[in-house]
């Protein structure tokens, strides 16, 4: 397909690379910031543009990968070309895309992306939504060309997925950052935690997280929890998080086997 | 070394297997529950016992891997044999071990263990503490025989490590379980989140978690956060966790690059 990328951030970068590698032609990369557009366009053998006035209408698909707030306004400016317009947002409704021809869709990659880290896009689940069966079919074919996990998701389902992803990824990463800060306070190296972090994620690949929960809360080990809360006495926000997460563990607990 | 394992839970199981594989002799496995003792003892070619009266005093080292609350009472009963006694707890002081000869220590594996999941023990960081240089040396040698990451940690440092591990592992796993429950409410498969969970942990292996934080909170995307809180309107506990974790992300934010 001939594709135009609107955006040059983490999602646009990884999606663009995957599409190019699958043999699709990226015509143009748009970013308000010309340097950002130029850098990604160079990598994708595309033309950089930093004004929507310079968009080439001879594309087949516009992929809008920018902040959610800008999707409506940008699609409104692209509508004139009467091509399919999709966004990549987890939370934005398909109806927020402005079109002149009702060819709208969603192309939602369920993954955390950073420009500076490579990633095998083939493992990224892609959630598809189309404004009509033709769009859905086109997007499904496109998605299958870059990912082995393609699924149909309504806006409501996509929002639930995104919310779940915020818990499982964004908040988990913040816990890693919090742990790192706690270690730094005691002159301990974050490297010591890395095998634990990896093992925790690997366990979730093969086991029900509820069934493999470990730690003081699931053991109702009040003494250890009291020591931990005391260690956090100068950090009331972390005390509150500790308390709430421990309560959530206890609440969700299913039958588990304590350490001897 | 000739070693006696007190306990048959997740830690005792993995530690026992690693020690046996490294050529050490596990003499006995003690558990109050004879079946648990027998199962692990069979695997370790050891003798199962379910009464501390039947302990064989001709051992070199007692490793106590039971609930923290039982460490004091059990060590008191083992003190009579005048051998080195260590515990494996993240939070319990070395001074909670009762000895007749002052040969006490800590052998703390910084990992999450489940009996039913295999693990390469060589990657597990082992924190050592000894009541005197001789114990420390013995434990360091023993630790080096089963792990490539051995470090000395005071009780205070070990507590900070354990607290960090609760955030990075126990609470992260609870976030995975929470995400799974949210998906189930929308008839969505937890499998869709697994690549994201793995990628999040893999990013933490090579990047500073603060620097690779993604999601609506770090982008100050109030609209998305409002939609997420609305989706959680029947789950006040999760709303509170969502709010607090988002605040923590914003508070910890260092210079980061938003999506275009």
Coordinates of C-alpha atoms in Angstrom, one line a residue:
Chain A
X1 CA 0.0 0.0 0.0
X2 CA 0.9 3.7 -0.3
X3 CA 0.8 5.2 3.1
X4 CA 1.2 8.6 4.6
X5 CA 2.4 8.8 8.2
X6 CA 1.1 11.7 10.3
X7 CA 3.4 12.0 13.3
X8 CA 7.0 11.1 14.1
X9 CA 6.9 9.9 17.7
X10 CA 7.4 6.5 19.2
X11 CA 4.3 4.9 17.6
X12 CA 4.9 6.4 14.1
X13 CA 8.5 5.4 14.2
X14 CA 7.9 1.7 15.0
X15 CA 4.8 1.4 12.8
X16 CA 6.5 3.1 9.9
X17 CA 9.5 0.8 10.1
X18 CA 7.3 -2.3 10.3
X19 CA 5.3 -1.2 7.3
X20 CA 8.3 -0.4 5.2
X21 CA 9.9 -3.7 6.1
X22 CA 6.7 -5.5 4.9
X23 CA 7.1 -3.8 1.5
X24 CA 4.7 -1.0 1.8
X25 CA 5.6 2.5 0.5
X26 CA 5.6 5.3 3.0
X27 CA 5.0 8.4 0.8
X28 CA 5.4 11.2 3.3
X29 CA 6.0 11.7 7.0
X30 CA 4.4 14.7 8.5
X31 CA 5.5 16.4 11.7
X32 CA 5.1 20.0 12.9
X33 CA 8.7 19.8 13.7
X34 CA 10.6 19.6 10.4
X35 CA 13.7 17.9 12.0
X36 CA 11.6 15.1 13.5
X37 CA 9.8 14.6 10.1
X38 CA 13.1 14.6 8.2
X39 CA 14.8 12.1 10.6
X40 CA 12.0 9.5 10.3
X41 CA 11.4 10.2 6.6
X42 CA 15.0 9.6 5.9
X43 CA 14.8 6.2 7.7
X44 CA 11.7 5.3 5.8
X45 CA 12.8 6.6 2.4
X46 CA 9.8 9.0 2.5
X47 CA 9.4 12.7 1.9
X48 CA 9.3 14.9 5.1
X49 CA 6.7 17.6 5.4
X50 CA 5.9 20.0 8.2
X51 CA 2.8 21.6 6.8
X52 CA -0.4 19.9 6.0
X53 CA -0.6 22.1 2.9
X54 CA 2.1 20.0 1.4
X55 CA 0.4 16.7 1.8
X56 CA 0.4 14.5 -1.3
X57 CA -3.2 13.4 -1.9
X58 CA -2.1 10.4 -4.1
X59 CA -1.8 8.2 -1.1
X60 CA -4.1 5.3 -0.2
X61 CA -4.1 5.6 3.6
X62 CA -3.4 8.3 6.2
X63 CA -2.2 6.9 9.5
X64 CA -2.5 9.5 12.3
X65 CA -0.1 8.8 15.1
X66 CA -0.1 12.0 17.2
X67 CA -1.5 13.1 20.5
X68 CA -5.2 12.2 20.9
X69 CA -6.3 15.8 21.1
X70 CA -5.0 16.6 17.6
X71 CA -6.7 13.7 15.8
X72 CA -10.0 15.6 15.1
X73 CA -8.4 18.7 13.7
X74 CA -5.8 16.9 11.6
X75 CA -8.3 14.5 10.1
X76 CA -10.5 17.5 9.2
X77 CA -7.7 18.9 7.1
X78 CA -7.0 15.5 5.5
X79 CA -10.6 14.8 4.7
X80 CA -10.4 16.8 1.4
X81 CA -8.3 14.0 -0.2
X82 CA -11.1 11.5 0.3
X83 CA -8.8 8.6 1.3
X84 CA -9.0 6.3 4.2
X85 CA -8.0 7.9 7.5
X86 CA -7.1 5.9 10.6
X87 CA -5.7 6.7 14.0
X88 CA -3.6 4.6 16.4
X89 CA -5.1 5.7 19.7
X90 CA -6.3 3.4 22.4
X91 CA -8.9 5.8 23.7
X92 CA -10.1 8.0 20.9
X93 CA -13.4 7.0 19.2
X94 CA -13.4 6.1 15.6
X95 CA -16.1 8.7 15.3
X96 CA -13.6 11.5 16.2
X97 CA -12.0 11.1 12.8
X98 CA -13.5 13.7 10.4
X99 CA -13.9 12.3 6.8
X100 CA -15.6 13.4 3.6
X101 CA -16.2 9.8 2.5
X102 CA -16.9 7.9 5.7
X103 CA -13.7 5.9 5.2
X104 CA -12.4 5.9 8.8
X105 CA -10.6 3.3 10.9
X106 CA -8.5 2.5 13.9
X107 CA -5.1 0.7 13.8
X108 CA -4.2 0.2 17.4
X109 CA -0.9 -1.4 18.3
X110 CA -1.0 -2.7 21.9
X111 CA 2.6 -2.2 22.9
X112 CA 4.8 0.3 24.6
X113 CA 7.2 1.9 22.1
X114 CA 10.3 3.9 22.4
X115 CA 12.1 5.2 19.4
X116 CA 15.5 4.1 20.8
X117 CA 14.6 0.5 21.4
X118 CA 14.2 -2.0 18.6
X119 CA 11.2 -4.3 18.7
X120 CA 9.9 -7.3 16.7
X121 CA 6.7 -5.8 15.4
X122 CA 5.4 -9.2 14.4
X123 CA 4.6 -9.9 18.1
X124 CA 2.6 -6.7 18.6
X125 CA -1.2 -7.3 18.8
X126 CA -3.0 -5.0 16.4
X127 CA -6.6 -4.0 17.1
X128 CA -8.6 -3.1 14.1
X129 CA -11.8 -1.1 13.7
X130 CA -13.4 0.1 10.4
X131 CA -16.2 2.4 9.6
X132 CA -17.4 -0.1 7.0
X133 CA -16.6 -3.7 6.0
X134 CA -14.3 -2.5 3.2
X135 CA -12.2 -0.4 5.5
X136 CA -12.1 -3.3 8.0
X137 CA -10.9 -5.7 5.3
X138 CA -8.2 -3.3 4.1
X139 CA -6.9 -2.7 7.6
X140 CA -7.0 -6.4 8.4
X141 CA -4.9 -7.2 5.4
X142 CA -2.5 -4.5 6.2
X143 CA -2.3 -5.5 9.8
X144 CA -1.7 -9.2 8.9
X145 CA 1.3 -8.1 6.8
X146 CA 3.1 -6.8 9.9
X147 CA 1.8 -8.7 12.9
X148 CA 0.8 -12.3 13.7
X149 CA -1.9 -11.1 16.2
X150 CA -4.7 -9.1 14.6
X151 CA -8.0 -8.7 16.2
X152 CA -11.2 -6.7 15.8
X153 CA -12.0 -4.4 18.7
X154 CA -14.8 -1.9 19.1
X155 CA -14.0 1.5 20.5
X156 CA -15.3 0.3 23.9
X157 CA -13.2 -2.8 23.8
X158 CA -10.2 -0.8 22.8
X159 CA -10.7 1.6 25.7
X160 CA -10.8 -1.3 28.1
X161 CA -7.6 -2.7 26.5
X162 CA -5.9 0.6 26.8
X163 CA -6.9 1.0 30.4
X164 CA -5.6 -2.5 31.2
X165 CA -2.4 -1.6 29.4
X166 CA -2.0 1.5 31.6
X167 CA -2.1 -0.8 34.7
X168 CA 0.1 -3.6 33.3
X169 CA 2.6 -1.4 31.6
X170 CA 2.7 2.3 32.5
X171 CA 2.0 1.7 36.2
X172 CA 4.3 -1.3 36.4
X173 CA 7.1 0.8 34.9
X174 CA 6.4 3.4 37.5
X175 CA 6.8 0.8 40.2
X176 CA 10.1 -0.2 38.7
X177 CA 11.1 3.5 38.8
X178 CA 9.9 3.8 42.4
X179 CA 11.9 0.7 43.3
X180 CA 15.0 2.2 41.7
X181 CA 14.6 5.4 43.7
X182 CA 14.2 3.4 47.0
X183 CA 17.4 1.5 46.2
X184 CA 19.3 4.7 45.4
X185 CA 18.4 6.0 48.8
X186 CA 20.3 3.0 50.3
X187 CA 23.2 3.1 47.8
X188 CA 22.0 -0.2 46.2
X189 CA 22.3 -1.0 42.5
X190 CA 19.0 -1.3 40.5
X191 CA 20.8 -4.1 38.5
X192 CA 20.0 -6.3 41.5
X193 CA 16.3 -6.1 40.8
X194 CA 16.5 -6.8 37.1
X195 CA 16.3 -10.6 37.2
X196 CA 13.3 -10.3 39.5
X197 CA 11.5 -7.8 37.1
X198 CA 12.1 -10.1 34.2
X199 CA 11.0 -13.2 36.0
X200 CA 7.8 -11.5 37.2
X201 CA 6.9 -10.7 33.5
X202 CA 7.9 -14.2 32.3
X203 CA 5.6 -15.8 34.9
X204 CA 2.7 -13.8 33.6
X205 CA 3.3 -15.3 30.1
X206 CA 2.5 -18.8 31.3
X207 CA 0.6 -18.5 34.6
X208 CA -2.5 -16.8 35.8
X209 CA -1.1 -13.7 37.7
X210 CA -3.6 -14.3 40.5
X211 CA -2.3 -17.8 41.1
X212 CA 1.4 -16.8 41.2
X213 CA 1.1 -13.8 43.5
X214 CA 3.9 -13.8 46.1
X215 CA 5.0 -11.4 48.8
X216 CA 4.0 -10.3 52.3
X217 CA 0.4 -9.2 51.4
X218 CA -0.7 -12.5 50.0
X219 CA 0.8 -14.3 53.0
X220 CA -1.0 -11.8 55.3
X221 CA 2.4 -11.1 56.8
X222 CA 1.4 -8.1 58.9
X223 CA 4.8 -7.9 60.6
X224 CA 6.7 -7.5 57.4
X225 CA 4.2 -5.0 56.0
X226 CA 4.6 -2.9 59.2
X227 CA 8.4 -2.9 58.8
X228 CA 7.9 -1.8 55.1
X229 CA 5.5 1.0 56.0
X230 CA 8.0 2.2 58.7
X231 CA 10.8 2.3 56.1
X232 CA 8.5 4.5 54.0
X233 CA 7.6 6.9 56.9
X234 CA 9.1 9.9 55.1
X235 CA 7.2 9.1 51.9
X236 CA 3.5 9.3 52.6
X237 CA 2.6 8.9 48.9
X238 CA 4.5 5.6 48.7
X239 CA 3.0 4.5 52.0
X240 CA -0.5 5.1 50.5
X241 CA 0.4 3.2 47.4
X242 CA 1.9 0.3 49.5
X243 CA -1.2 0.1 51.6
X244 CA -3.6 0.2 48.6
X245 CA -1.7 -2.3 46.5
X246 CA -1.4 -4.6 49.5
X247 CA -5.2 -4.4 50.1
X248 CA -5.8 -5.0 46.4
X249 CA -3.7 -8.2 46.5
X250 CA -5.6 -9.5 49.6
X251 CA -8.9 -8.6 48.0
X252 CA -8.1 -10.4 44.7
X253 CA -6.5 -13.4 46.4
X254 CA -7.7 -16.8 45.3
X255 CA -6.6 -19.9 47.1
X256 CA -2.9 -19.8 47.1
X257 CA -0.3 -21.8 48.9
X258 CA 1.8 -19.9 51.5
X259 CA 5.5 -20.6 51.9
X260 CA 5.4 -23.7 54.2
Chain B
X1 CA 28.7 -28.8 52.1
X2 CA 26.3 -30.9 54.2
X3 CA 23.1 -28.8 54.5
X4 CA 19.8 -29.2 56.2
X5 CA 16.8 -27.4 54.8
X6 CA 14.1 -26.2 57.1
X7 CA 11.0 -25.6 55.0
X8 CA 9.5 -27.0 51.8
X9 CA 7.9 -24.0 50.2
X10 CA 8.8 -22.0 47.1
X11 CA 12.2 -20.7 48.4
X12 CA 13.3 -24.0 50.0
X13 CA 12.4 -25.9 46.8
X14 CA 14.4 -23.7 44.4
X15 CA 17.3 -23.2 46.8
X16 CA 17.5 -26.9 47.5
X17 CA 17.5 -27.8 43.9
X18 CA 20.3 -25.3 43.1
X19 CA 22.4 -26.5 46.0
X20 CA 22.0 -30.2 45.1
X21 CA 22.8 -29.4 41.4
X22 CA 26.0 -27.6 42.6
X23 CA 27.1 -30.8 44.3
X24 CA 26.1 -30.1 47.9
X25 CA 24.5 -32.8 50.0
X26 CA 21.1 -32.0 51.4
X27 CA 20.9 -34.2 54.5
X28 CA 17.3 -33.6 55.6
X29 CA 14.3 -31.6 54.6
X30 CA 12.1 -30.5 57.5
X31 CA 8.4 -29.5 57.2
X32 CA 5.6 -29.7 59.7
X33 CA 3.6 -31.3 56.9
X34 CA 5.2 -34.7 56.3
X35 CA 3.9 -35.0 52.7
X36 CA 5.5 -31.7 51.8
X37 CA 8.8 -32.7 53.4
X38 CA 8.7 -36.1 51.7
X39 CA 8.0 -34.7 48.2
X40 CA 10.9 -32.2 48.3
X41 CA 13.2 -34.7 50.1
X42 CA 12.6 -37.2 47.4
X43 CA 13.6 -34.7 44.8
X44 CA 16.7 -33.8 46.7
X45 CA 17.7 -37.3 47.7
X46 CA 17.4 -36.2 51.3
X47 CA 15.6 -37.6 54.4
X48 CA 12.2 -36.1 55.2
X49 CA 11.4 -35.1 58.8
X50 CA 8.4 -33.5 60.3
X51 CA 9.6 -33.1 63.8
X52 CA 12.5 -31.1 65.0
X53 CA 13.2 -33.9 67.4
X54 CA 14.4 -36.0 64.5
X55 CA 17.0 -33.5 63.2
X56 CA 20.4 -34.9 62.4
X57 CA 23.0 -32.8 64.2
X58 CA 25.8 -33.9 61.9
X59 CA 25.1 -31.2 59.4
X60 CA 27.2 -28.2 58.6
X61 CA 24.5 -25.6 57.9
X62 CA 20.8 -25.1 58.7
X63 CA 19.0 -23.0 56.1
X64 CA 15.7 -21.8 57.5
X65 CA 13.2 -21.0 54.7
X66 CA 9.9 -20.7 56.4
X67 CA 7.6 -17.8 57.3
X68 CA 9.4 -15.0 59.1
X69 CA 7.4 -15.4 62.3
X70 CA 8.8 -18.9 62.8
X71 CA 12.5 -18.2 62.4
X72 CA 13.1 -17.3 66.0
X73 CA 11.4 -20.3 67.5
X74 CA 12.9 -22.8 65.1
X75 CA 16.4 -21.5 65.4
X76 CA 16.1 -21.7 69.2
X77 CA 15.4 -25.4 68.8
X78 CA 18.3 -25.9 66.4
X79 CA 20.8 -23.9 68.5
X80 CA 21.6 -27.0 70.5
X81 CA 23.5 -28.5 67.6
X82 CA 26.0 -25.6 67.5
X83 CA 26.1 -25.4 63.7
X84 CA 25.7 -22.3 61.5
X85 CA 22.1 -21.2 61.1
X86 CA 20.9 -18.9 58.4
X87 CA 17.5 -17.6 57.3
X88 CA 16.5 -16.5 53.8
X89 CA 14.2 -13.7 54.7
X90 CA 14.3 -10.2 53.2
X91 CA 13.0 -8.4 56.3
X92 CA 14.0 -10.5 59.4
X93 CA 17.1 -9.3 61.2
X94 CA 20.1 -11.5 61.5
X95 CA 19.8 -11.0 65.3
X96 CA 16.4 -12.8 65.3
X97 CA 18.3 -16.1 64.8
X98 CA 18.9 -17.7 68.2
X99 CA 22.2 -19.5 68.4
X100 CA 24.4 -21.1 71.1
X101 CA 27.6 -20.3 69.2
X102 CA 27.0 -16.9 67.5
X103 CA 27.2 -18.6 64.0
X104 CA 24.3 -16.9 62.4
X105 CA 23.8 -15.6 58.9
X106 CA 21.4 -14.6 56.1
X107 CA 21.2 -16.1 52.6
X108 CA 18.7 -13.9 50.8
X109 CA 17.7 -14.8 47.2
X110 CA 16.3 -11.8 45.5
X111 CA 13.8 -13.5 43.2
X112 CA 10.2 -14.6 43.1
X113 CA 9.8 -18.3 43.3
X114 CA 7.0 -20.7 42.5
X115 CA 7.5 -24.4 43.0
X116 CA 5.9 -25.1 39.7
X117 CA 8.1 -22.9 37.5
X118 CA 11.7 -23.7 36.7
X119 CA 14.3 -21.0 37.1
X120 CA 18.0 -20.6 36.3
X121 CA 19.2 -20.1 39.8
X122 CA 22.6 -18.8 38.5
X123 CA 20.9 -15.5 37.6
X124 CA 19.4 -15.0 41.1
X125 CA 21.2 -12.3 43.1
X126 CA 22.1 -13.6 46.6
X127 CA 22.5 -11.2 49.5
X128 CA 24.8 -12.5 52.3
X129 CA 25.2 -11.4 55.9
X130 CA 27.2 -13.2 58.5
X131 CA 27.5 -12.8 62.3
X132 CA 31.3 -13.0 61.9
X133 CA 33.9 -13.0 59.0
X134 CA 34.1 -16.8 59.1
X135 CA 30.3 -17.2 58.5
X136 CA 30.4 -14.5 55.9
X137 CA 33.2 -16.3 54.0
X138 CA 31.5 -19.7 54.2
X139 CA 28.2 -18.2 52.9
X140 CA 30.0 -16.3 50.2
X141 CA 31.6 -19.5 49.0
X142 CA 28.4 -21.4 49.1
X143 CA 26.5 -18.6 47.3
X144 CA 29.2 -18.4 44.6
X145 CA 28.7 -22.1 43.9
X146 CA 25.0 -21.5 42.8
X147 CA 24.8 -17.8 41.7
X148 CA 26.8 -15.4 39.6
X149 CA 25.6 -12.4 41.6
X150 CA 26.6 -12.5 45.2
X151 CA 26.7 -9.4 47.4
X152 CA 27.0 -8.4 51.0
X153 CA 24.0 -6.7 52.5
X154 CA 23.3 -5.5 56.0
X155 CA 19.9 -6.1 57.5
X156 CA 19.0 -2.5 56.7
X157 CA 20.0 -2.8 53.1
X158 CA 18.3 -6.1 52.7
X159 CA 15.1 -4.6 54.1
X160 CA 15.3 -1.8 51.5
X161 CA 15.9 -4.4 48.8
X162 CA 12.9 -6.4 49.9
X163 CA 10.7 -3.3 50.0
X164 CA 11.9 -2.5 46.5
X165 CA 11.2 -6.0 45.4
X166 CA 7.6 -5.7 46.8
X167 CA 7.0 -2.7 44.5
X168 CA 8.8 -4.1 41.4
X169 CA 7.5 -7.7 41.7
X170 CA 4.6 -8.2 44.0
X171 CA 2.7 -5.0 43.2
X172 CA 3.6 -5.3 39.5
X173 CA 2.1 -8.8 39.4
X174 CA -1.0 -7.5 41.1
X175 CA -1.3 -4.9 38.4
X176 CA -1.1 -7.7 35.8
X177 CA -3.9 -9.5 37.7
X178 CA -5.9 -6.3 37.8
X179 CA -5.5 -5.8 34.1
X180 CA -6.6 -9.4 33.5
X181 CA -9.8 -8.8 35.5
X182 CA -10.5 -5.6 33.6
X183 CA -10.2 -7.5 30.3
X184 CA -12.4 -10.3 31.5
X185 CA -15.1 -7.8 32.2
X186 CA -15.0 -6.9 28.5
X187 CA -14.6 -10.5 27.2
X188 CA -11.1 -9.8 26.1
X189 CA -8.2 -12.3 26.3
X190 CA -5.3 -11.6 28.7
X191 CA -3.0 -13.1 26.0
X192 CA -3.3 -9.7 24.2
X193 CA -1.4 -8.0 27.0
X194 CA 1.4 -10.5 27.3
X195 CA 3.8 -9.0 24.8
X196 CA 3.3 -5.6 26.4
X197 CA 4.1 -7.0 29.9
X198 CA 7.2 -8.7 28.6
X199 CA 8.4 -5.7 26.7
X200 CA 7.9 -3.5 29.7
X201 CA 10.2 -5.7 31.8
X202 CA 12.7 -6.0 29.0
X203 CA 12.9 -2.2 28.7
X204 CA 13.8 -2.1 32.4
X205 CA 16.8 -4.4 31.7
X206 CA 18.5 -1.8 29.5
X207 CA 17.0 1.6 30.2
X208 CA 16.3 3.8 33.2
X209 CA 12.6 3.2 33.9
X210 CA 12.1 6.9 34.5
X211 CA 13.4 7.7 31.0
X212 CA 11.1 5.2 29.2
X213 CA 7.9 5.9 31.0
X214 CA 5.0 6.0 28.5
X215 CA 1.2 6.4 28.9
X216 CA -1.3 9.2 29.5
X217 CA 0.0 10.4 32.8
X218 CA 3.5 11.2 31.5
X219 CA 1.9 13.0 28.6
X220 CA -0.4 14.9 31.0
X221 CA -3.2 13.6 28.8
X222 CA -6.0 14.6 31.1
X223 CA -8.8 13.7 28.6
X224 CA -7.6 10.1 28.4
X225 CA -7.2 9.9 32.1
X226 CA -10.8 11.2 32.6
X227 CA -12.1 8.5 30.2
X228 CA -10.2 5.8 32.2
X229 CA -11.5 7.0 35.5
X230 CA -15.0 7.0 34.0
X231 CA -14.5 3.4 32.9
X232 CA -13.6 2.6 36.5
X233 CA -16.6 4.3 38.0
X234 CA -17.9 1.1 39.6
X235 CA -14.5 0.3 41.0
X236 CA -13.5 3.0 43.5
X237 CA -10.5 1.1 44.8
X238 CA -9.1 0.9 41.3
X239 CA -9.9 4.6 40.7
X240 CA -7.9 5.5 43.7
X241 CA -4.9 3.3 42.5
X242 CA -5.2 4.8 39.0
X243 CA -5.2 8.3 40.4
X244 CA -2.3 7.7 42.8
X245 CA -0.1 5.9 40.3
X246 CA -0.7 8.6 37.7
X247 CA 0.3 11.3 40.3
X248 CA 3.4 9.3 41.1
X249 CA 4.3 9.1 37.4
X250 CA 3.9 12.9 37.1
X251 CA 5.8 13.6 40.3
X252 CA 8.8 11.4 39.2
X253 CA 8.9 12.6 35.7
X254 CA 12.2 13.7 34.4
X255 CA 12.6 15.3 31.0
X256 CA 10.8 13.0 28.6
X257 CA 9.8 13.4 25.0
X258 CA 6.1 13.3 24.3
X259 CA 4.7 11.5 21.2
X260 CA 5.1 14.3 18.6

